[in-house]
Amino acid sequence: MRHVENVGTDKPYSVIGLGTWQFGSKEWGYGGGYDETEAGRIVTRARELGVTVFDTAEVYGFGRSERILGRALAETGGTDDVVVATKIFPVLPTAAVVQQRGVASAQRLGVKTLDLYQVHQPNPLVSDGTTMRGMQALRDVGVVRDVGVSNYKLARWKSAEARFGSKVLSNQVQFSLVQRAPLAEMLPWAQRTGHVVIAYSPLAQGLLSGRYDRDHRPTNGVRAANAMFLPENLDAAKPLLDTLRDVASAHDATPSQIALAWVVHPPNVVAIPGASSVAQVESNVAAAQIRLSEEEYAGLTAAAEAYQPITGFPAIPKLVASRRRG
């Protein structure tokens, strides 16, 4: 397993981590058996393969994801050698609320210290000043080791760091072949300054696996609400998916593995794909060992730039019609 370099953290951050939104969250449709058995197997195998970053949030399953992850980590050797990362959902992220919620997350996870505590979304009404005062208080008493944000624009990430008075280590953002915004300014800044970009949805919720087309569309609630899985967008994605398959063939890999390899090709990136099975986590981890040539990286980027899906407001009536047909 490769690790992010030059960020000065106490624990190593593996370039492939494990996202655990699906632990305890019914919208993924995996069922109770997944929570009770498969989730633990996935965490166990991820650790065996060198994954050190395990990401959850208080809102995932309304705390169930934190409990499931905490129990699985406790049963597989504790947390001394892994990064336990969670997020506060900032409904009212004043300093006092941040402190209370951070302690509650640590209790659900069964840890004394949260290795990375992140603000899940920027709050449009509450300033980062009061939020970061709460984070500082948690760090002062040892409940939090490092602080991060999520879904922040670069300017607000910098502003939050200024308010915190110390490094805000990471920003968890949507980053994949079909969501490339961090490449423009955020990632270059993180590389210059020793910060980390954590890529969620690095496989675009499975779009980049190549498993789906207009005749084989996903049925679970999360993906069904994603405009990327509209029939028109699945048709438009075919050239990109064909390029992924071509590169995958050259590496004896899968399209998913190449899509992950593209995400972690630049320095200072950690990808946190989820996993529905042990086989899937094994596949995800193997992507860390794939080294794309600069020509392959550029070719994938060009194919992604040519993909122009229907998104935003124009996609809403199509999504509604699609769900009615389903």
mmCIF file of C-alpha atoms in Angstrom:
data_model
loop_
_atom_site.group_PDB
_atom_site.id
_atom_site.type_symbol
_atom_site.label_atom_id
_atom_site.label_comp_id
_atom_site.label_asym_id
_atom_site.label_seq_id
_atom_site.Cartn_x
_atom_site.Cartn_y
_atom_site.Cartn_z
ATOM 1 C CA MET A 1 0.000 0.000 0.000
ATOM 2 C CA ARG A 2 1.254 3.482 -0.855
ATOM 3 C CA HIS A 3 0.881 6.367 1.575
ATOM 4 C CA VAL A 4 0.482 10.109 1.187
ATOM 5 C CA GLU A 5 3.841 11.783 1.679
ATOM 6 C CA ASN A 6 4.959 15.111 3.121
ATOM 7 C CA VAL A 7 1.865 15.925 5.178
ATOM 8 C CA GLY A 8 3.347 15.549 8.671
ATOM 9 C CA THR A 9 0.643 13.377 10.236
ATOM 10 C CA ASP A 10 1.264 11.119 13.226
ATOM 11 C CA LYS A 11 -0.234 8.145 11.397
ATOM 12 C CA PRO A 12 0.248 7.206 7.731
ATOM 13 C CA TYR A 13 -2.619 7.948 5.347
ATOM 14 C CA SER A 14 -3.052 5.161 2.782
ATOM 15 C CA VAL A 15 -3.871 6.425 -0.711
ATOM 16 C CA ILE A 16 -6.826 4.035 -0.776
ATOM 17 C CA GLY A 17 -9.046 4.217 2.283
ATOM 18 C CA LEU A 18 -12.477 2.835 3.080
ATOM 19 C CA GLY A 19 -15.640 4.928 3.062
ATOM 20 C CA THR A 20 -18.376 3.529 5.311
ATOM 21 C CA TRP A 21 -21.502 5.482 4.386
ATOM 22 C CA GLN A 22 -23.074 2.122 3.520
ATOM 23 C CA PHE A 23 -22.560 0.750 7.050
ATOM 24 C CA GLY A 24 -25.966 0.923 8.732
ATOM 25 C CA SER A 25 -27.534 3.121 6.041
ATOM 26 C CA LYS A 26 -30.716 1.540 4.671
ATOM 27 C CA GLU A 27 -30.729 3.626 1.479
ATOM 28 C CA TRP A 28 -27.981 1.447 0.019
ATOM 29 C CA GLY A 29 -30.250 -1.580 0.267
ATOM 30 C CA TYR A 30 -27.622 -4.017 1.544
ATOM 31 C CA GLY A 31 -29.769 -5.352 4.406
ATOM 32 C CA GLY A 32 -29.163 -6.109 8.073
ATOM 33 C CA GLY A 33 -26.947 -9.091 7.351
ATOM 34 C CA TYR A 34 -24.450 -6.782 5.718
ATOM 35 C CA ASP A 35 -24.221 -4.646 8.859
ATOM 36 C CA GLU A 36 -23.826 -7.583 11.200
ATOM 37 C CA THR A 37 -21.380 -9.740 9.232
ATOM 38 C CA GLU A 38 -20.065 -8.411 5.918
ATOM 39 C CA ALA A 39 -19.095 -4.980 7.268
ATOM 40 C CA GLY A 40 -16.795 -6.602 9.801
ATOM 41 C CA ARG A 41 -15.229 -8.840 7.172
ATOM 42 C CA ILE A 42 -14.640 -5.834 4.920
ATOM 43 C CA VAL A 43 -12.866 -3.898 7.678
ATOM 44 C CA THR A 44 -10.784 -6.932 8.607
ATOM 45 C CA ARG A 45 -9.652 -7.511 5.029
ATOM 46 C CA ALA A 46 -8.995 -3.814 4.437
ATOM 47 C CA ARG A 47 -6.654 -3.756 7.423
ATOM 48 C CA GLU A 48 -4.879 -6.891 6.250
ATOM 49 C CA LEU A 49 -4.260 -5.201 2.900
ATOM 50 C CA GLY A 50 -2.762 -2.072 4.450
ATOM 51 C CA VAL A 51 -5.705 0.343 4.443
ATOM 52 C CA THR A 52 -5.191 2.864 7.240
ATOM 53 C CA VAL A 53 -7.929 5.461 6.552
ATOM 54 C CA PHE A 54 -11.470 4.578 7.658
ATOM 55 C CA ASP A 55 -14.014 7.336 7.082
ATOM 56 C CA THR A 56 -17.500 7.663 8.534
ATOM 57 C CA ALA A 57 -19.871 10.407 9.731
ATOM 58 C CA GLU A 58 -22.410 10.929 12.458
ATOM 59 C CA VAL A 59 -25.170 11.294 9.859
ATOM 60 C CA TYR A 60 -24.464 7.930 8.182
ATOM 61 C CA GLY A 61 -27.246 5.711 9.454
ATOM 62 C CA PHE A 62 -27.771 8.295 12.236
ATOM 63 C CA GLY A 63 -24.753 7.030 14.154
ATOM 64 C CA ARG A 64 -25.008 3.357 13.153
ATOM 65 C CA SER A 65 -22.075 3.589 10.753
ATOM 66 C CA GLU A 66 -19.834 4.923 13.536
ATOM 67 C CA ARG A 67 -20.912 2.134 15.878
ATOM 68 C CA ILE A 68 -20.446 -0.605 13.271
ATOM 69 C CA LEU A 69 -17.041 0.725 12.240
ATOM 70 C CA GLY A 70 -15.910 1.179 15.839
ATOM 71 C CA ARG A 71 -16.918 -2.364 16.757
ATOM 72 C CA ALA A 72 -15.194 -3.806 13.671
ATOM 73 C CA LEU A 73 -11.967 -1.923 14.369
ATOM 74 C CA ALA A 74 -11.999 -2.977 18.024
ATOM 75 C CA GLU A 75 -12.412 -6.617 17.005
ATOM 76 C CA THR A 76 -9.525 -6.464 14.528
ATOM 77 C CA GLY A 77 -6.720 -4.970 16.570
ATOM 78 C CA GLY A 78 -7.869 -1.594 17.837
ATOM 79 C CA THR A 79 -7.081 1.781 16.341
ATOM 80 C CA ASP A 80 -3.457 2.508 17.214
ATOM 81 C CA ASP A 81 -2.320 1.977 13.624
ATOM 82 C CA VAL A 82 -5.294 3.378 11.678
ATOM 83 C CA VAL A 83 -6.814 6.775 11.001
ATOM 84 C CA VAL A 84 -10.350 6.971 12.375
ATOM 85 C CA ALA A 85 -12.072 9.816 10.544
ATOM 86 C CA THR A 86 -15.587 11.063 11.090
ATOM 87 C CA LYS A 87 -17.630 14.171 10.368
ATOM 88 C CA ILE A 88 -19.975 16.504 12.209
ATOM 89 C CA PHE A 89 -23.168 17.387 10.334
ATOM 90 C CA PRO A 90 -23.210 21.162 10.822
ATOM 91 C CA VAL A 91 -26.835 21.962 11.607
ATOM 92 C CA LEU A 92 -25.748 24.469 14.264
ATOM 93 C CA PRO A 93 -21.950 24.136 14.493
ATOM 94 C CA THR A 94 -21.257 26.566 17.306
ATOM 95 C CA ALA A 95 -18.243 25.890 19.489
ATOM 96 C CA ALA A 96 -20.258 24.220 22.262
ATOM 97 C CA VAL A 97 -22.197 22.023 19.814
ATOM 98 C CA VAL A 98 -19.005 20.954 18.040
ATOM 99 C CA GLN A 99 -17.475 19.902 21.348
ATOM 100 C CA GLN A 100 -20.538 17.927 22.422
ATOM 101 C CA ARG A 101 -20.919 16.186 19.050
ATOM 102 C CA GLY A 102 -17.228 15.350 18.799
ATOM 103 C CA VAL A 103 -17.325 13.604 22.172
ATOM 104 C CA ALA A 104 -20.488 11.743 21.118
ATOM 105 C CA SER A 105 -18.859 10.513 17.895
ATOM 106 C CA ALA A 106 -15.784 9.333 19.806
ATOM 107 C CA GLN A 107 -18.033 7.404 22.199
ATOM 108 C CA ARG A 108 -19.941 5.726 19.358
ATOM 109 C CA LEU A 109 -16.650 4.773 17.696
ATOM 110 C CA GLY A 110 -15.232 3.530 20.991
ATOM 111 C CA VAL A 111 -12.086 5.674 20.805
ATOM 112 C CA LYS A 112 -10.497 8.293 23.015
ATOM 113 C CA THR A 113 -9.188 10.312 20.070
ATOM 114 C CA LEU A 114 -10.674 11.017 16.653
ATOM 115 C CA ASP A 115 -7.702 11.021 14.294
ATOM 116 C CA LEU A 116 -9.516 13.297 11.838
ATOM 117 C CA TYR A 117 -12.654 15.274 12.710
ATOM 118 C CA GLN A 118 -14.228 16.994 9.723
ATOM 119 C CA VAL A 119 -16.976 19.567 9.150
ATOM 120 C CA HIS A 120 -19.297 17.682 6.797
ATOM 121 C CA GLN A 121 -20.639 20.730 4.948
ATOM 122 C CA PRO A 122 -19.984 24.472 5.094
ATOM 123 C CA ASN A 123 -22.758 26.197 6.995
ATOM 124 C CA PRO A 124 -24.034 29.287 5.145
ATOM 125 C CA LEU A 125 -25.131 31.058 8.345
ATOM 126 C CA VAL A 126 -22.652 30.005 11.044
ATOM 127 C CA SER A 127 -19.115 31.286 10.608
ATOM 128 C CA ASP A 128 -16.142 28.965 10.680
ATOM 129 C CA GLY A 129 -14.792 31.054 13.544
ATOM 130 C CA THR A 130 -17.100 29.526 16.148
ATOM 131 C CA THR A 131 -16.882 26.062 14.573
ATOM 132 C CA MET A 132 -13.100 26.117 14.692
ATOM 133 C CA ARG A 133 -13.116 27.302 18.309
ATOM 134 C CA GLY A 134 -14.954 24.086 19.113
ATOM 135 C CA MET A 135 -12.448 22.076 17.102
ATOM 136 C CA GLN A 136 -9.565 23.753 18.921
ATOM 137 C CA ALA A 137 -11.097 22.941 22.293
ATOM 138 C CA LEU A 138 -11.464 19.288 21.271
ATOM 139 C CA ARG A 139 -7.865 19.176 20.137
ATOM 140 C CA ASP A 140 -6.643 20.839 23.317
ATOM 141 C CA VAL A 141 -8.127 18.042 25.452
ATOM 142 C CA GLY A 142 -7.019 15.246 23.127
ATOM 143 C CA VAL A 143 -10.397 14.256 21.680
ATOM 144 C CA VAL A 144 -9.258 15.300 18.188
ATOM 145 C CA ARG A 145 -5.851 14.829 16.589
ATOM 146 C CA ASP A 146 -6.316 16.583 13.219
ATOM 147 C CA VAL A 147 -9.096 18.755 11.826
ATOM 148 C CA GLY A 148 -10.544 18.653 8.336
ATOM 149 C CA VAL A 149 -13.427 20.029 6.310
ATOM 150 C CA SER A 150 -15.632 18.590 3.602
ATOM 151 C CA ASN A 151 -17.310 20.063 0.525
ATOM 152 C CA TYR A 152 -15.510 23.388 1.051
ATOM 153 C CA LYS A 153 -14.360 25.622 -1.769
ATOM 154 C CA LEU A 154 -10.646 26.349 -1.641
ATOM 155 C CA ALA A 155 -11.125 29.932 -0.429
ATOM 156 C CA ARG A 156 -13.280 28.813 2.488
ATOM 157 C CA TRP A 157 -10.852 25.989 3.318
ATOM 158 C CA LYS A 158 -8.092 28.594 3.610
ATOM 159 C CA SER A 159 -10.351 30.861 5.660
ATOM 160 C CA ALA A 160 -11.257 28.015 8.035
ATOM 161 C CA GLU A 161 -7.565 27.299 8.519
ATOM 162 C CA ALA A 162 -6.900 30.951 9.321
ATOM 163 C CA ARG A 163 -9.706 30.882 11.907
ATOM 164 C CA PHE A 164 -8.379 27.628 13.381
ATOM 165 C CA GLY A 165 -4.888 29.082 13.713
ATOM 166 C CA SER A 166 -3.265 25.836 12.629
ATOM 167 C CA LYS A 167 -3.372 23.392 9.724
ATOM 168 C CA VAL A 168 -6.793 22.200 8.656
ATOM 169 C CA LEU A 169 -5.335 19.035 7.250
ATOM 170 C CA SER A 170 -7.854 17.896 4.684
ATOM 171 C CA ASN A 171 -10.840 18.675 2.516
ATOM 172 C CA GLN A 172 -13.131 15.796 1.575
ATOM 173 C CA VAL A 173 -14.641 16.541 -1.812
ATOM 174 C CA GLN A 174 -16.245 14.759 -4.709
ATOM 175 C CA PHE A 175 -13.366 13.864 -7.020
ATOM 176 C CA SER A 176 -13.383 11.388 -9.878
ATOM 177 C CA LEU A 177 -12.965 11.232 -13.638
ATOM 178 C CA VAL A 178 -16.407 12.829 -13.966
ATOM 179 C CA GLN A 179 -15.937 15.331 -11.104
ATOM 180 C CA ARG A 180 -12.558 16.925 -11.770
ATOM 181 C CA ALA A 181 -12.917 20.386 -10.201
ATOM 182 C CA PRO A 182 -10.194 19.820 -7.548
ATOM 183 C CA LEU A 183 -7.572 19.492 -10.303
ATOM 184 C CA ALA A 184 -7.735 23.186 -11.188
ATOM 185 C CA GLU A 185 -6.685 24.951 -7.970
ATOM 186 C CA MET A 186 -7.436 22.902 -4.853
ATOM 187 C CA LEU A 187 -5.119 19.982 -5.484
ATOM 188 C CA PRO A 188 -2.128 22.069 -6.617
ATOM 189 C CA TRP A 189 -2.484 24.174 -3.444
ATOM 190 C CA ALA A 190 -2.709 21.044 -1.264
ATOM 191 C CA GLN A 191 0.434 19.662 -2.887
ATOM 192 C CA ARG A 192 2.356 22.895 -2.314
ATOM 193 C CA THR A 193 1.306 23.249 1.310
ATOM 194 C CA GLY A 194 1.210 19.689 2.662
ATOM 195 C CA HIS A 195 -2.554 19.274 2.824
ATOM 196 C CA VAL A 196 -4.694 16.319 1.730
ATOM 197 C CA VAL A 197 -7.604 16.083 -0.680
ATOM 198 C CA ILE A 198 -9.858 13.180 0.300
ATOM 199 C CA ALA A 199 -11.826 11.965 -2.707
ATOM 200 C CA TYR A 200 -15.292 10.664 -1.994
ATOM 201 C CA SER A 201 -17.332 8.983 -4.732
ATOM 202 C CA PRO A 202 -14.111 8.266 -6.664
ATOM 203 C CA LEU A 203 -16.028 5.759 -8.811
ATOM 204 C CA ALA A 204 -18.985 8.134 -9.280
ATOM 205 C CA GLN A 205 -21.184 5.753 -7.242
ATOM 206 C CA GLY A 206 -20.290 2.906 -9.586
ATOM 207 C CA LEU A 207 -20.746 4.650 -12.931
ATOM 208 C CA LEU A 208 -17.044 4.177 -13.683
ATOM 209 C CA SER A 209 -17.198 0.451 -12.978
ATOM 210 C CA GLY A 210 -18.719 -0.088 -16.409
ATOM 211 C CA ARG A 211 -21.437 -2.302 -14.917
ATOM 212 C CA TYR A 212 -24.313 -0.064 -15.923
ATOM 213 C CA ASP A 213 -25.942 0.965 -19.208
ATOM 214 C CA ARG A 214 -29.447 2.074 -20.238
ATOM 215 C CA ASP A 215 -30.633 -1.557 -20.131
ATOM 216 C CA HIS A 216 -28.958 -2.309 -16.784
ATOM 217 C CA ARG A 217 -29.509 0.636 -14.452
ATOM 218 C CA PRO A 218 -29.035 0.662 -10.659
ATOM 219 C CA THR A 219 -32.077 0.219 -8.464
ATOM 220 C CA ASN A 220 -30.990 1.310 -4.970
ATOM 221 C CA GLY A 221 -32.172 4.671 -3.685
ATOM 222 C CA VAL A 222 -28.847 6.495 -3.695
ATOM 223 C CA ARG A 223 -27.896 5.709 -7.280
ATOM 224 C CA ALA A 224 -31.445 5.980 -8.614
ATOM 225 C CA ALA A 225 -31.457 9.634 -7.553
ATOM 226 C CA ASN A 226 -28.148 10.349 -9.314
ATOM 227 C CA ALA A 227 -28.526 12.013 -12.714
ATOM 228 C CA MET A 228 -25.413 10.207 -13.953
ATOM 229 C CA PHE A 229 -27.544 7.063 -14.238
ATOM 230 C CA LEU A 230 -30.138 8.568 -16.566
ATOM 231 C CA PRO A 231 -30.290 6.559 -19.797
ATOM 232 C CA GLU A 232 -29.028 9.549 -21.791
ATOM 233 C CA ASN A 233 -26.037 9.976 -19.504
ATOM 234 C CA LEU A 234 -25.218 6.284 -19.544
ATOM 235 C CA ASP A 235 -25.217 6.430 -23.356
ATOM 236 C CA ALA A 236 -22.960 9.493 -23.286
ATOM 237 C CA ALA A 237 -20.534 7.754 -20.900
ATOM 238 C CA LYS A 238 -19.815 4.904 -23.306
ATOM 239 C CA PRO A 239 -16.672 6.459 -24.929
ATOM 240 C CA LEU A 240 -15.200 7.169 -21.484
ATOM 241 C CA LEU A 241 -15.996 3.653 -20.280
ATOM 242 C CA ASP A 242 -14.477 2.200 -23.450
ATOM 243 C CA THR A 243 -11.277 4.150 -22.751
ATOM 244 C CA LEU A 244 -11.249 2.822 -19.182
ATOM 245 C CA ARG A 245 -11.610 -0.718 -20.531
ATOM 246 C CA ASP A 246 -8.757 -0.212 -22.992
ATOM 247 C CA VAL A 247 -6.381 1.020 -20.282
ATOM 248 C CA ALA A 248 -7.589 -1.712 -17.928
ATOM 249 C CA SER A 249 -6.759 -4.349 -20.502
ATOM 250 C CA ALA A 250 -3.171 -3.082 -20.704
ATOM 251 C CA HIS A 251 -2.791 -3.438 -16.912
ATOM 252 C CA ASP A 252 -4.757 -6.679 -16.496
ATOM 253 C CA ALA A 253 -7.126 -4.669 -14.333
ATOM 254 C CA THR A 254 -10.773 -3.625 -14.190
ATOM 255 C CA PRO A 255 -12.290 -0.269 -15.219
ATOM 256 C CA SER A 256 -12.952 0.481 -11.540
ATOM 257 C CA GLN A 257 -9.304 -0.065 -10.656
ATOM 258 C CA ILE A 258 -8.152 2.229 -13.450
ATOM 259 C CA ALA A 259 -10.632 4.912 -12.387
ATOM 260 C CA LEU A 260 -9.228 4.721 -8.834
ATOM 261 C CA ALA A 261 -5.655 4.722 -10.123
ATOM 262 C CA TRP A 262 -6.460 7.939 -12.001
ATOM 263 C CA VAL A 263 -7.732 9.591 -8.797
ATOM 264 C CA VAL A 264 -4.644 8.711 -6.739
ATOM 265 C CA HIS A 265 -2.173 9.324 -9.577
ATOM 266 C CA PRO A 266 -1.405 12.872 -8.310
ATOM 267 C CA PRO A 267 0.256 13.340 -4.910
ATOM 268 C CA ASN A 268 -1.692 14.313 -1.774
ATOM 269 C CA VAL A 269 -4.884 12.417 -2.630
ATOM 270 C CA VAL A 270 -6.656 9.748 -0.580
ATOM 271 C CA ALA A 271 -9.575 7.964 -2.276
ATOM 272 C CA ILE A 272 -12.253 6.490 -0.005
ATOM 273 C CA PRO A 273 -14.425 4.151 -2.087
ATOM 274 C CA GLY A 274 -17.049 2.132 -0.288
ATOM 275 C CA ALA A 275 -17.268 -1.636 -0.576
ATOM 276 C CA SER A 276 -20.216 -4.005 -0.655
ATOM 277 C CA SER A 277 -18.076 -7.127 -0.240
ATOM 278 C CA VAL A 278 -14.616 -8.389 0.661
ATOM 279 C CA ALA A 279 -13.913 -8.970 -3.036
ATOM 280 C CA GLN A 280 -14.701 -5.331 -3.761
ATOM 281 C CA VAL A 281 -12.355 -3.991 -1.089
ATOM 282 C CA GLU A 282 -9.627 -6.277 -2.450
ATOM 283 C CA SER A 283 -10.207 -4.864 -5.924
ATOM 284 C CA ASN A 284 -10.140 -1.274 -4.653
ATOM 285 C CA VAL A 285 -6.907 -1.762 -2.718
ATOM 286 C CA ALA A 286 -5.187 -3.346 -5.726
ATOM 287 C CA ALA A 287 -5.665 -0.057 -7.589
ATOM 288 C CA ALA A 288 -3.002 1.534 -5.362
ATOM 289 C CA GLN A 289 -0.352 -0.552 -7.100
ATOM 290 C CA ILE A 290 -1.330 0.464 -10.638
ATOM 291 C CA ARG A 291 0.992 3.113 -12.044
ATOM 292 C CA LEU A 292 -0.523 4.901 -15.000
ATOM 293 C CA SER A 293 1.817 6.351 -17.594
ATOM 294 C CA GLU A 294 1.499 10.073 -18.223
ATOM 295 C CA GLU A 295 0.073 9.233 -21.639
ATOM 296 C CA GLU A 296 -2.583 6.996 -20.095
ATOM 297 C CA TYR A 297 -3.421 9.611 -17.471
ATOM 298 C CA ALA A 298 -3.778 12.318 -20.118
ATOM 299 C CA GLY A 299 -5.850 10.056 -22.369
ATOM 300 C CA LEU A 300 -8.274 9.231 -19.564
ATOM 301 C CA THR A 301 -8.552 12.900 -18.650
ATOM 302 C CA ALA A 302 -9.312 13.857 -22.247
ATOM 303 C CA ALA A 303 -11.979 11.159 -22.521
ATOM 304 C CA ALA A 304 -13.532 12.404 -19.282
ATOM 305 C CA GLU A 305 -13.542 15.999 -20.491
ATOM 306 C CA ALA A 306 -15.439 14.911 -23.614
ATOM 307 C CA TYR A 307 -18.192 13.407 -21.457
ATOM 308 C CA GLN A 308 -20.938 16.016 -21.039
ATOM 309 C CA PRO A 309 -23.774 14.595 -18.919
ATOM 310 C CA ILE A 310 -27.114 16.262 -18.281
ATOM 311 C CA THR A 311 -26.934 17.595 -14.727
ATOM 312 C CA GLY A 312 -28.483 20.212 -12.485
ATOM 313 C CA PHE A 313 -31.916 21.649 -13.138
ATOM 314 C CA PRO A 314 -32.307 20.160 -16.662
ATOM 315 C CA ALA A 315 -31.895 16.686 -15.171
ATOM 316 C CA ILE A 316 -34.702 17.026 -12.598
ATOM 317 C CA PRO A 317 -37.717 16.334 -14.854
ATOM 318 C CA LYS A 318 -35.856 13.426 -16.430
ATOM 319 C CA LEU A 319 -35.109 11.949 -13.003
ATOM 320 C CA VAL A 320 -38.751 12.315 -11.979
ATOM 321 C CA ALA A 321 -39.945 10.654 -15.164
ATOM 322 C CA SER A 322 -37.377 7.907 -14.799
ATOM 323 C CA ARG A 323 -38.466 7.099 -11.240
ATOM 324 C CA ARG A 324 -42.112 6.978 -12.295
ATOM 325 C CA ARG A 325 -41.279 4.483 -15.020
ATOM 326 C CA GLY A 326 -39.310 2.432 -12.505
#
